[in-house]
Coordinates of C-alpha atoms in Angstrom, one line a residue:
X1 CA -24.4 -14.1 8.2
X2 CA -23.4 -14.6 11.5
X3 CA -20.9 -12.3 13.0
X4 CA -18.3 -15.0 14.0
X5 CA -19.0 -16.8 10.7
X6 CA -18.3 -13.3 8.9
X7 CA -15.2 -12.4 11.3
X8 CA -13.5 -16.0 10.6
X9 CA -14.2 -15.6 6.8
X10 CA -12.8 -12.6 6.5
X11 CA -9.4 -13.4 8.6
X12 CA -9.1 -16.6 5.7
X13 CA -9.4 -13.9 2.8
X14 CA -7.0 -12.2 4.7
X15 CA -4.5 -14.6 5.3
X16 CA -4.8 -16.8 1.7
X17 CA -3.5 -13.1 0.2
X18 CA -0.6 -12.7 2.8
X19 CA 0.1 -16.6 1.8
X20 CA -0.2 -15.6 -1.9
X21 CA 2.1 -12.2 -1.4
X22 CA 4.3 -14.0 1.1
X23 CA 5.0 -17.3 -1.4
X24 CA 5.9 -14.6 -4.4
X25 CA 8.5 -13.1 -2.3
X26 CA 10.3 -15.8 -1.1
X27 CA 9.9 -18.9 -4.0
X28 CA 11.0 -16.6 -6.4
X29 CA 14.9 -15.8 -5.2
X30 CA 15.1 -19.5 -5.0
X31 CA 14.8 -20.0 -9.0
X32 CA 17.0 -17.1 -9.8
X33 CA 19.5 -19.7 -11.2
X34 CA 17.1 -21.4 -12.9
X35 CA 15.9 -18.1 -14.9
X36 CA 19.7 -17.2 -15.2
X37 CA 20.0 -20.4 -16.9
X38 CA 16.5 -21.0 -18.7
X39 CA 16.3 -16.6 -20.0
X40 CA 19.6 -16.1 -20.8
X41 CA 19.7 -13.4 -17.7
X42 CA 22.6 -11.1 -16.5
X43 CA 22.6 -10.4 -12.9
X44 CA 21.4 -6.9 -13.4
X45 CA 18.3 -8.6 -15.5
X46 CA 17.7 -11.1 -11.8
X47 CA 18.0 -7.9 -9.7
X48 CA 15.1 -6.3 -12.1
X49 CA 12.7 -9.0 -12.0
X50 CA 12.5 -8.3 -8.5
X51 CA 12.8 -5.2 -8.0
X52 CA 10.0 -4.4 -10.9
X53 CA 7.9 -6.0 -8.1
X54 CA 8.5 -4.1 -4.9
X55 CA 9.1 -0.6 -7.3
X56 CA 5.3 -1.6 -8.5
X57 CA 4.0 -2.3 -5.2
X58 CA 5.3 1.5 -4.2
X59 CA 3.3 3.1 -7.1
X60 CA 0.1 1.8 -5.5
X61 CA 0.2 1.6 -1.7
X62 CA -0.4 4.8 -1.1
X63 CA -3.7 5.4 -3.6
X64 CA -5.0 2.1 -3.2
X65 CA -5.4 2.8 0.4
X66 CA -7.3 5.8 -0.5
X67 CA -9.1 4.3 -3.2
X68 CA -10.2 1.4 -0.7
X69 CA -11.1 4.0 1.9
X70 CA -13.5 6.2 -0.8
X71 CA -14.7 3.4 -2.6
X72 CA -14.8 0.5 -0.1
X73 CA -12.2 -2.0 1.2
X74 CA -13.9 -5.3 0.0
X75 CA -14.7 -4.3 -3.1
X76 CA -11.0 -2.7 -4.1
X77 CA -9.7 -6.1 -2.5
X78 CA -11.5 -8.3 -4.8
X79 CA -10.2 -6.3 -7.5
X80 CA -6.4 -6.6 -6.6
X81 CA -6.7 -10.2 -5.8
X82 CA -8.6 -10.8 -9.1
X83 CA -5.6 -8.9 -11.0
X84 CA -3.2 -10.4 -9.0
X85 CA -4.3 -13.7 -10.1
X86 CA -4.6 -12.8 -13.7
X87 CA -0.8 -10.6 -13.8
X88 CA 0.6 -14.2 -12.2
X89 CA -0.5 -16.1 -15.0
X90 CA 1.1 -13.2 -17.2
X91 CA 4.4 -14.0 -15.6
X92 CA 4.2 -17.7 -15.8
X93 CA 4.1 -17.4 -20.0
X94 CA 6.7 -15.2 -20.4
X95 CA 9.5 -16.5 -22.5
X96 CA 12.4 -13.9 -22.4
X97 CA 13.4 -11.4 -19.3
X98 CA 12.1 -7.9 -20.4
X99 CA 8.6 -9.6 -20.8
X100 CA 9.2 -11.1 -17.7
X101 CA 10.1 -7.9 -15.9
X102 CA 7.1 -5.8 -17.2
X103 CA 4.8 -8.9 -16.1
X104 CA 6.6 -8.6 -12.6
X105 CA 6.1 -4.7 -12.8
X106 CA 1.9 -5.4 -13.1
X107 CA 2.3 -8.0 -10.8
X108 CA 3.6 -6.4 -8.1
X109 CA 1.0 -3.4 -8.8
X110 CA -1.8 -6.1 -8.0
X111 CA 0.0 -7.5 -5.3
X112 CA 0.9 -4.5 -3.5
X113 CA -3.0 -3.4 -3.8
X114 CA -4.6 -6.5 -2.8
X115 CA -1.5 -6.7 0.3
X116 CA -2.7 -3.3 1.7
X117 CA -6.4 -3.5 1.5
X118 CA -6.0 -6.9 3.4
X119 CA -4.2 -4.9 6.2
X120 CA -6.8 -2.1 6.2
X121 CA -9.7 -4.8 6.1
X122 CA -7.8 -6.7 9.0
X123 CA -7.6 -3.6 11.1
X124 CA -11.2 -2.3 10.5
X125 CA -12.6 -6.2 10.9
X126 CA -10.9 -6.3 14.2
X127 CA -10.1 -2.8 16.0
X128 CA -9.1 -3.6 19.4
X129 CA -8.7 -5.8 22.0
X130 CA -7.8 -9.7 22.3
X131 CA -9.3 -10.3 19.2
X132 CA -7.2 -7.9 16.9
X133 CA -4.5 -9.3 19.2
X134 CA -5.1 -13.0 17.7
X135 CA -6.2 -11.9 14.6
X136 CA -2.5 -9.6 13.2
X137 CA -1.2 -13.5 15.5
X138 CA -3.3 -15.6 13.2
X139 CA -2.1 -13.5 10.3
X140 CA 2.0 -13.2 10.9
X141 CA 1.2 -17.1 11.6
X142 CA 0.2 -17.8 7.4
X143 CA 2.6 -14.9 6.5
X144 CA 5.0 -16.8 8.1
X145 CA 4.1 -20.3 6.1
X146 CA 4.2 -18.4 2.9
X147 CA 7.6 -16.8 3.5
X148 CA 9.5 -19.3 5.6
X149 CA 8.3 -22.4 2.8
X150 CA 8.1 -20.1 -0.3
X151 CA 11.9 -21.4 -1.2
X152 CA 11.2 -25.0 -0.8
X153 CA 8.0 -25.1 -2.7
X154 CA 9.4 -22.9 -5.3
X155 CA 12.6 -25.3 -5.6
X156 CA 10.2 -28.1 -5.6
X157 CA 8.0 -26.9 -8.4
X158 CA 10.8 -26.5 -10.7
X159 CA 12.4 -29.9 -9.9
X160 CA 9.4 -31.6 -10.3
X161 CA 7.7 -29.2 -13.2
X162 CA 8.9 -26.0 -14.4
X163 CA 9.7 -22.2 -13.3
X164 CA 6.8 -21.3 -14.7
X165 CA 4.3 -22.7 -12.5
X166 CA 5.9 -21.0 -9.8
X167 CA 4.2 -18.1 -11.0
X168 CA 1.3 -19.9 -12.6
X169 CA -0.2 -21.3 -9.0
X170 CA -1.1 -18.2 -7.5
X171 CA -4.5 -18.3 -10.2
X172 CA -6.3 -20.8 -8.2
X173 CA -5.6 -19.8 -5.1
X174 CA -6.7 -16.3 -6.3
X175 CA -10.1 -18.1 -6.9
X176 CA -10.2 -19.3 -3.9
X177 CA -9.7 -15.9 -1.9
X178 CA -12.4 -14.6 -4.4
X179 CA -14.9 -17.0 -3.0
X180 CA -14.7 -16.0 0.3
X181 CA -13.9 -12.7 0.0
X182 CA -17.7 -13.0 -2.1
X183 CA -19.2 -15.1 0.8
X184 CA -17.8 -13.3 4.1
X185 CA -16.2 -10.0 3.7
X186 CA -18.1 -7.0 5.0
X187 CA -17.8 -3.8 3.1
X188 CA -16.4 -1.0 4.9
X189 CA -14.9 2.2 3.9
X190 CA -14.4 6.0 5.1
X191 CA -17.5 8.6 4.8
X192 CA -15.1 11.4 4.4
X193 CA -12.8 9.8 1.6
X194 CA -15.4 10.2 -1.0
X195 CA -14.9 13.8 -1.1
X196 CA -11.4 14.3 -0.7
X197 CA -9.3 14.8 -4.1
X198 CA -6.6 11.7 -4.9
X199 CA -3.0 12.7 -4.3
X200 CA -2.1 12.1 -8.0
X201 CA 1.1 14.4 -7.6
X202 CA 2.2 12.6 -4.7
X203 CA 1.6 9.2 -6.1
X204 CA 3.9 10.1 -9.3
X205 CA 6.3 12.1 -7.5
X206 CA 7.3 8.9 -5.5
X207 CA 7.5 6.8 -8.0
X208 CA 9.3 8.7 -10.1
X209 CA 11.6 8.8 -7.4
X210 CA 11.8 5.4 -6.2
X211 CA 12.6 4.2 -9.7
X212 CA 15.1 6.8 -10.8
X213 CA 17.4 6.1 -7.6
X214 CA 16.8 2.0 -8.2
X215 CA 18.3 2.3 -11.5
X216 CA 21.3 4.9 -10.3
X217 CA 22.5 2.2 -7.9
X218 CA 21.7 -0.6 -10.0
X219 CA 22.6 0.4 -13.8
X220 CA 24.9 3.7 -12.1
X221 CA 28.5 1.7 -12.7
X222 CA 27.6 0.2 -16.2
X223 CA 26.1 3.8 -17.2
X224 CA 29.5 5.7 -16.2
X225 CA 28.4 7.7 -13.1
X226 CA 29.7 11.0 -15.2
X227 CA 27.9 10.0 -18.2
X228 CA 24.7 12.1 -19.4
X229 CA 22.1 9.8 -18.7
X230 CA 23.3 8.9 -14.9
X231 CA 23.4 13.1 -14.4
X232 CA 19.7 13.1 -16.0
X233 CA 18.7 10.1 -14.0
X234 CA 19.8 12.5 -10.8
X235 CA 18.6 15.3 -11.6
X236 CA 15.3 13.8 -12.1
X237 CA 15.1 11.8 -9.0
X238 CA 16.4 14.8 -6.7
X239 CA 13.5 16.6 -8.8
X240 CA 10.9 13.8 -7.7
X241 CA 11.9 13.9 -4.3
X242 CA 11.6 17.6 -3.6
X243 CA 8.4 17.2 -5.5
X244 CA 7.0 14.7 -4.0
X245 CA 7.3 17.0 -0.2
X246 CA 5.7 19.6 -1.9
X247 CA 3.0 17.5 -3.0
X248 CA 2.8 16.4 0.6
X249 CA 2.8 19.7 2.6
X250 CA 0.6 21.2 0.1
X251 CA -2.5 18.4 -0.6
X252 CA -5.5 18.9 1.5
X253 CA -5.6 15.5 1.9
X254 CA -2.2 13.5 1.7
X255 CA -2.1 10.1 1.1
X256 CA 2.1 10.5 3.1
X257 CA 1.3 12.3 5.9
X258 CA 4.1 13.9 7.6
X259 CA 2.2 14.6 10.7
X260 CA 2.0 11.3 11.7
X261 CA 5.9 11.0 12.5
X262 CA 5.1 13.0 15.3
X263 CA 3.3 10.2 16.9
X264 CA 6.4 8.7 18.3
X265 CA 5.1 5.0 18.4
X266 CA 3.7 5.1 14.8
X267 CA 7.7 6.5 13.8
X268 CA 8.8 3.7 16.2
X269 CA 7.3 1.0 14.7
X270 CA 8.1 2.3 10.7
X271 CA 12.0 2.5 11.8
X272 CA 11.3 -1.1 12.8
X273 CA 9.8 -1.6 9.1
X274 CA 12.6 -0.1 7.6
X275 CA 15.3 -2.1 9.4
X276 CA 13.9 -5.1 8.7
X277 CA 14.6 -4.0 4.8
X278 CA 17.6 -2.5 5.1
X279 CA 19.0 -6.8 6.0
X280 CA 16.8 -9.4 5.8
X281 CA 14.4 -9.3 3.1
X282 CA 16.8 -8.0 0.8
X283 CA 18.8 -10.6 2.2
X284 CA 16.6 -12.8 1.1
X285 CA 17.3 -12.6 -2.5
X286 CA 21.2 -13.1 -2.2
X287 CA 21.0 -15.8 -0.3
X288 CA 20.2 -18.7 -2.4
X289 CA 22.7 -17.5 -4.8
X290 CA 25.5 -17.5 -2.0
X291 CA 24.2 -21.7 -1.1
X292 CA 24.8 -22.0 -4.8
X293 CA 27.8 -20.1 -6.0
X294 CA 29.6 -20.6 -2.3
X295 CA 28.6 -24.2 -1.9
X296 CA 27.5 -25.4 -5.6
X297 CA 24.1 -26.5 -3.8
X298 CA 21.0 -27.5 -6.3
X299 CA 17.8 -25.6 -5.9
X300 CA 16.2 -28.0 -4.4
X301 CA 19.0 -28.1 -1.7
X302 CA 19.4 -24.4 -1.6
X303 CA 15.8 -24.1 -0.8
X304 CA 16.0 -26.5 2.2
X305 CA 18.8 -24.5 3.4
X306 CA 16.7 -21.3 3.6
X307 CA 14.5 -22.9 6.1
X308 CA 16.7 -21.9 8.6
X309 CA 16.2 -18.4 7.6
X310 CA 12.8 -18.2 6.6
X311 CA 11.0 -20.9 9.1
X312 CA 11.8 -19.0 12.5
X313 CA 9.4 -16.4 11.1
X314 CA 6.7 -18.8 11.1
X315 CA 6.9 -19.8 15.0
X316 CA 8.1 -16.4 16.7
X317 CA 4.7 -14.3 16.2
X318 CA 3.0 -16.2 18.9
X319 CA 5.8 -15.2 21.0
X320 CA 6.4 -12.0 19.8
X321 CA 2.5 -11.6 21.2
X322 CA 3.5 -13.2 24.3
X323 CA 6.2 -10.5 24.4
X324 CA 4.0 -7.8 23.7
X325 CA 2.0 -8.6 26.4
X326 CA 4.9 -9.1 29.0
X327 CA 7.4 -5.9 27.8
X328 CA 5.2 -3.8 25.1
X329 CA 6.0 -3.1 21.1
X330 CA 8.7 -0.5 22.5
X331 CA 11.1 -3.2 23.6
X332 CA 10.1 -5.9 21.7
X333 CA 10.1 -4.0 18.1
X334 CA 13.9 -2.9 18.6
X335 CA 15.1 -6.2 20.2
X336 CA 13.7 -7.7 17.6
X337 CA 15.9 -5.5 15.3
X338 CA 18.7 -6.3 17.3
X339 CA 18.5 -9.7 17.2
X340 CA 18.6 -9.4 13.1
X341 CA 21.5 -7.7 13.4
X342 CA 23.5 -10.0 15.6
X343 CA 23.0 -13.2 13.6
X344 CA 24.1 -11.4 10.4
X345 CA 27.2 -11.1 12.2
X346 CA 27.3 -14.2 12.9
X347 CA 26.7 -15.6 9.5
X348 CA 29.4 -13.0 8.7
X349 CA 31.8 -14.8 11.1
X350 CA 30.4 -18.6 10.1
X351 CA 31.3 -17.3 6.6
X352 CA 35.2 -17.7 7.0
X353 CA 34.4 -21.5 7.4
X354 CA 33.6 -22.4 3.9
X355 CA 35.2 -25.4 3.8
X356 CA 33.3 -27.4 6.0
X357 CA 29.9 -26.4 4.0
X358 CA 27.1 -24.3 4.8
X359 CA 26.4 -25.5 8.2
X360 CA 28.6 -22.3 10.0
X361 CA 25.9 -20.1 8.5
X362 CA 23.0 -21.4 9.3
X363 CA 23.1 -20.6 13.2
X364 CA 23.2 -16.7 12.3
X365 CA 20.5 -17.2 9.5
X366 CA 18.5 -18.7 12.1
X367 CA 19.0 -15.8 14.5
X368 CA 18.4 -13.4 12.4
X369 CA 14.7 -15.5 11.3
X370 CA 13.7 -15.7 14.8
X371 CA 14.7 -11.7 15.0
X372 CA 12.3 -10.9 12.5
X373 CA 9.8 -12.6 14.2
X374 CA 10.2 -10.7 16.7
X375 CA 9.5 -7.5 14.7
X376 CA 7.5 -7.8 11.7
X377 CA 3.9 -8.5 14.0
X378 CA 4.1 -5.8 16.5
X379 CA 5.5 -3.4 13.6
X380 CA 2.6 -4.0 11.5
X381 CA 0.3 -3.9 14.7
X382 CA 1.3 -0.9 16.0
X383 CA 1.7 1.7 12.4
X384 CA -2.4 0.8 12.3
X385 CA -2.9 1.2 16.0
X386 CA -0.9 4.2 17.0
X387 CA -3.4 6.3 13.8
X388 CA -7.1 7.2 14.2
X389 CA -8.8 4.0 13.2
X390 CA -11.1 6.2 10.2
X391 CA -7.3 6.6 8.8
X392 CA -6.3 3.0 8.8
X393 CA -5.9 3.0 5.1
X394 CA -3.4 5.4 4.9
X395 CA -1.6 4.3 7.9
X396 CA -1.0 0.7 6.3
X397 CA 0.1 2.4 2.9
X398 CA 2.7 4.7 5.3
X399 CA 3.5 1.3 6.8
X400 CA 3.8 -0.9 3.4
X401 CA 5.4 1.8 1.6
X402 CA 8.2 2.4 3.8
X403 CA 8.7 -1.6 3.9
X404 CA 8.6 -1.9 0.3
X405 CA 10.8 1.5 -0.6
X406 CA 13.6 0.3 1.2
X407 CA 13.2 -3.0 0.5
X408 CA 13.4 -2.2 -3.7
X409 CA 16.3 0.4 -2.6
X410 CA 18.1 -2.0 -0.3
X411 CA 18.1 -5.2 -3.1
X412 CA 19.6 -2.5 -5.7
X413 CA 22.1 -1.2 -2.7
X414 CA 22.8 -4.8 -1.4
X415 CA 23.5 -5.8 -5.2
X416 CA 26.4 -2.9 -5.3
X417 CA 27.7 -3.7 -2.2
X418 CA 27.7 -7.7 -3.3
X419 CA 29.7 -6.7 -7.0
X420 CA 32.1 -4.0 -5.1
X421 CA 33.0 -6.9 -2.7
X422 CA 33.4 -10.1 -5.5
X423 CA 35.6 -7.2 -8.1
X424 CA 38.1 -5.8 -4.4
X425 CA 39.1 -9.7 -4.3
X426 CA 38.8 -10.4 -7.6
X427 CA 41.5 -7.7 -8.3
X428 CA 43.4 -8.3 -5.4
X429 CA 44.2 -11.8 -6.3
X430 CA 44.2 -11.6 -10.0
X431 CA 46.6 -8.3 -10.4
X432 CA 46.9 -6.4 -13.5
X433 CA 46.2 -9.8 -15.8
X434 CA 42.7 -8.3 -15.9
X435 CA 41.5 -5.1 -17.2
X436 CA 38.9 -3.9 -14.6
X437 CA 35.8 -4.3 -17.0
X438 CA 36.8 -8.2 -16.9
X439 CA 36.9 -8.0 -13.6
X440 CA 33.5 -6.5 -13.2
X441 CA 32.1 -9.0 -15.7
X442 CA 33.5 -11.8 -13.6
X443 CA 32.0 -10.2 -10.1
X444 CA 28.6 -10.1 -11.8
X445 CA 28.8 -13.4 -13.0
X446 CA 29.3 -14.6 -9.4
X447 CA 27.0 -12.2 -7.8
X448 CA 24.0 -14.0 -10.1
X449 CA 25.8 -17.6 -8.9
X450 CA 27.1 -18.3 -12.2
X451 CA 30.4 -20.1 -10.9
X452 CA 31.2 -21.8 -14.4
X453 CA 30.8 -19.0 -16.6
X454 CA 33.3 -17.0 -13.8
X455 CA 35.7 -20.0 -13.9
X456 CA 36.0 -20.6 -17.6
X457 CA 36.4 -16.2 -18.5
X458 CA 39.6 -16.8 -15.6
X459 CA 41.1 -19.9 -17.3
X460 CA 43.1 -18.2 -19.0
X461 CA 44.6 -16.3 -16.4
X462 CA 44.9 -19.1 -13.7
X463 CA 45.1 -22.5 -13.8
X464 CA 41.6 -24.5 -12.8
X465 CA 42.8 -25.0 -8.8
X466 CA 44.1 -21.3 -8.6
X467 CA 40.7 -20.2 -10.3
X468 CA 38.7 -22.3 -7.8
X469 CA 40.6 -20.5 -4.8
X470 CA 40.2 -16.9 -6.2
X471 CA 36.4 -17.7 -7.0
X472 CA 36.0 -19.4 -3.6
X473 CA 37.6 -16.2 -1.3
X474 CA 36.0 -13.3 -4.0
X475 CA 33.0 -15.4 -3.0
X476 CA 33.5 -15.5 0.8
X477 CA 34.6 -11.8 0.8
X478 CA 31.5 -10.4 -1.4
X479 CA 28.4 -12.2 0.7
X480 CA 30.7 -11.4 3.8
X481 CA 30.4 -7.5 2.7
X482 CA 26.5 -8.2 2.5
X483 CA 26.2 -9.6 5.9
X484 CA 28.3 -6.5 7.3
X485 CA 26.1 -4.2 5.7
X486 CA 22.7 -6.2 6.9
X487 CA 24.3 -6.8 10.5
X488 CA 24.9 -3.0 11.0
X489 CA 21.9 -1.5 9.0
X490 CA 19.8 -3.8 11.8
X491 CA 21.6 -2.2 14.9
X492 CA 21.2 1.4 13.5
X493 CA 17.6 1.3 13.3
X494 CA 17.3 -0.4 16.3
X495 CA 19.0 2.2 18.3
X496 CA 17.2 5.0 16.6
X497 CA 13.6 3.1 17.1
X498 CA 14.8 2.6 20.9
X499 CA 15.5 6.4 21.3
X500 CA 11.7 6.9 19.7
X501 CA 10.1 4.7 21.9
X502 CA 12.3 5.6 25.2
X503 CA 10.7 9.6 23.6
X504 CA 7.2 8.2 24.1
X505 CA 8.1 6.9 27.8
X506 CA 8.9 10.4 28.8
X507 CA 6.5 11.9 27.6
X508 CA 3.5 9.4 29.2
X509 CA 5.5 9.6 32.4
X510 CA 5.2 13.6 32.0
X511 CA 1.6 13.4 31.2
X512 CA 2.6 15.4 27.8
X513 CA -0.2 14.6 24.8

């Protein structure tokens, strides 16, 4: 096949799966209502079918990137995308939530697999130059469609069809990236992986860990944080943890390399990952629930909200590679950050102006999109570029992983935050008429944008106009806690990925290695 032929088939493999992974993150938030509603689910059952995702997709980055660079990249990509297709349709026949969630567990195995061999098979396709340039542009371009019109697609499926087939669609598209991953993808893989030993401790180590503190901050209030099974649950993730370093320090081949962080512009870039998951793709879940609960907005409506959110991704990564050309990753990377931060203040702000509908919102949420932007391209560019190229599989996994941990740690954390800020207003306004587990019971109602189950457990406390007021300011104080947390979370790791980068500066301007 013709080189060209074989480079552009490859990118289209490429990009259908970033479509396919992009369009599960972002059409699935939007129908949490709808699965509220349709399941019988709590909030704590809403926060678990996503998190079962991102905690899957951490229990393979990091050996699927070895696996792809022992036993070849196209041939471990075909696999994920094949199961990816097939754990979809698992998800799409479920009929109750813990089904649901243990389909969303294999999903997000498959997705996380077939997610970081497409970055490793990006990377190797095109290693330098204005082609890889183009090619990570071309690919935060699809990203972008997948993410920025994953909520209006999935609110349209479900008000035209069902929920369902917003799981059920990824299968043909799966046999589509089959075919060309068949026709055009070259194999490629790393001579020296094949006899290196797997990192078995390290892989269960970490997700030992990841899972035990998800469920602390997710199932730690409802648990009793003195009870025995919350001390077990921290005793055993403190365990994994300190395992898991061992495991490190101690393989002769790990799949977390520590020594990378002392390349300054690969740690750059991964604080760059991170704050992009510390506010807005966690963000991203909560959101359509705030348009619903804080504006009583349909799904369908919700979802055309989000574009203001979501869309900015789509148009910034040309100019992010416009920036990158002009100012370099080590400006761009933590301005983008910034910018996140600052419209999450300002949707913090246009929060206080409920009354006049969503519209105050939407000029942070678009902020904050075109922030990300402004990040998420050069991020990924750089983790890949910054490593020896024969390592680019386990530079992605460093770079996924970190993305992924902090975003299943940061939907759990934003989740607390969200219920602690609904229950301080809920009890401020409501007294000593409620015990505190009513109170709770009420905040998580709210938090899963279940206004009329909220308003009916308070009628007999407050009249239906008082009840609408409390609900309406719990509301407004809860999401407004979120978008704190988001809005400072951004600046924090944009200053630290600054002071990294400014590092690298002096030490090029010394002539230091």
């Amino acid at each position: 096949m013709h080189p060209a032929r074989n480079s552009l088939l490859t990118l289209m493999a490429v990009c259908l799966a970033a479509l396919m992974f992009g369009l599960e993150i972002s059409s699935v938030p939007i129908i949490l209502p709808v699965l509220e509603a349709k399941l019988h689910a709590n909030f704590q059952d809403l926060q678990w079918i996503m998190n079962a995702y991102t905690i899957a997709c951490t229990s393979v980055l990091m050996a699927t990137g070895t696996l792809a660079d022992r036993y070849g990249r196209r041939r471990v990509f075909a696999l994920t995308v094949l199961a990816f297709g097939l754990t979809s349709l698992l998800c799409g026949i479920a009929t109750e939530t813990t089904t649901l969630i243990v389909a969303r567990f294999l999903q997000g195995m498959a997705g996380g697999a077939m997610f970081i061999c497409s970055i490793a098979i990006l990377s190797f396709q095109f290693p330098a130059g204005r082609e890889r340039a183009r090619a990570f542009a071309v690919w935060g371009v699809v990203a972008g469609i997948g993410l920025g019109f994953g909520p209006v697609i999935g609110g349209a499926i479900v008000a035209l069809s069902s929920w369902h087939w917003v799981f059920v669609v990824h299968a043909p598209l799966a046999v589509v990236c089959l075919a060309m991953i068949w026709t055009g993808v070259a194999e490629s893989r790393d001579a020296q992986a094949r006899h290196q030993p797997l990192d078995i401790g390290g892989i269960l180590t970490l997700s030992i860990a990841v899972l035990g503190l998800t469920s602390l901050i997710t199932q730690g209030q409802s648990l009793g944080w003195g009870s025995p099974i919350a001390l077990g649950l921290m005793v055993v993730t403190a365990m994994s943890v300190v395992g898991f370093i061992i495991a490190e320090r101690t393989h002769t081949h790990p799949m977390f390399d520590f020594s990378v962080f002392s390349i300054r512009d690969f740690t750059g870039a991964i604080l760059g990952c991170v704050g992009m998951n510390f506010s807005y793709w966690p963000f991203m879940i909560y959101l359509p629930l705030y348009f619903t609960a804080g504006f009583g907005m349909d799904v369908t409506s919700a979802g055309l909200a989000l574009l203001a959110y979501t869309v900015p991704f789509l148009v910034m990564p040309p100019v992010a590679q416009w920036l990158l050309l002009r100012y370099d990753a080590r400006v761009v990377i933590p301005g983008g950050l910034f910018l996140i931060g600052l419209g999450f203040f300002l949707m913090k702000l246009g929060s206080h102006f409920t009354g006049q509908g969503p519209w105050p919102v939407l000029p942070g949420a678009l902020l904050a999109g075109l922030g990300l932007g402004l990040t998420t391209t050069p991020a990924t560019s750089m983790t890949t570029s910054a490593v020896p190229s024969h390592r680019a599989g386990m530079a992605s996994g460093m770079d996924v992983s970190a993305r992924l941990i902090t975003l299943a740690l940061n939907i759990a954390g934003m989740g607390l935050v969200l219920v602690a800020g609904l229950t301080a207003a809920l009890q401020k306004n409501l007294g000593l008429s409620m015990d505190a587990a009513q109170v709770r019971t009420i905040a998580e109602r709210l938090a899963g944008g279940d206004t009329t189950a909220a308003m009916q457990a308070m009628s007999a406390f407050a009249d239906a106009e008082h009840a609408s007021v409390i609900v309406q300011g719990a509301i407004t104080q809860g999401f407004g806690w979120v978008m704190l947390y988001g809005g400072v979370a951004a600046w924090i790791t944009a200053a630290l990925s600054w002071a990294v980068f400014q590092g690298t500066r002096e030490v090029t301007a010394t002539g230091g290695a």
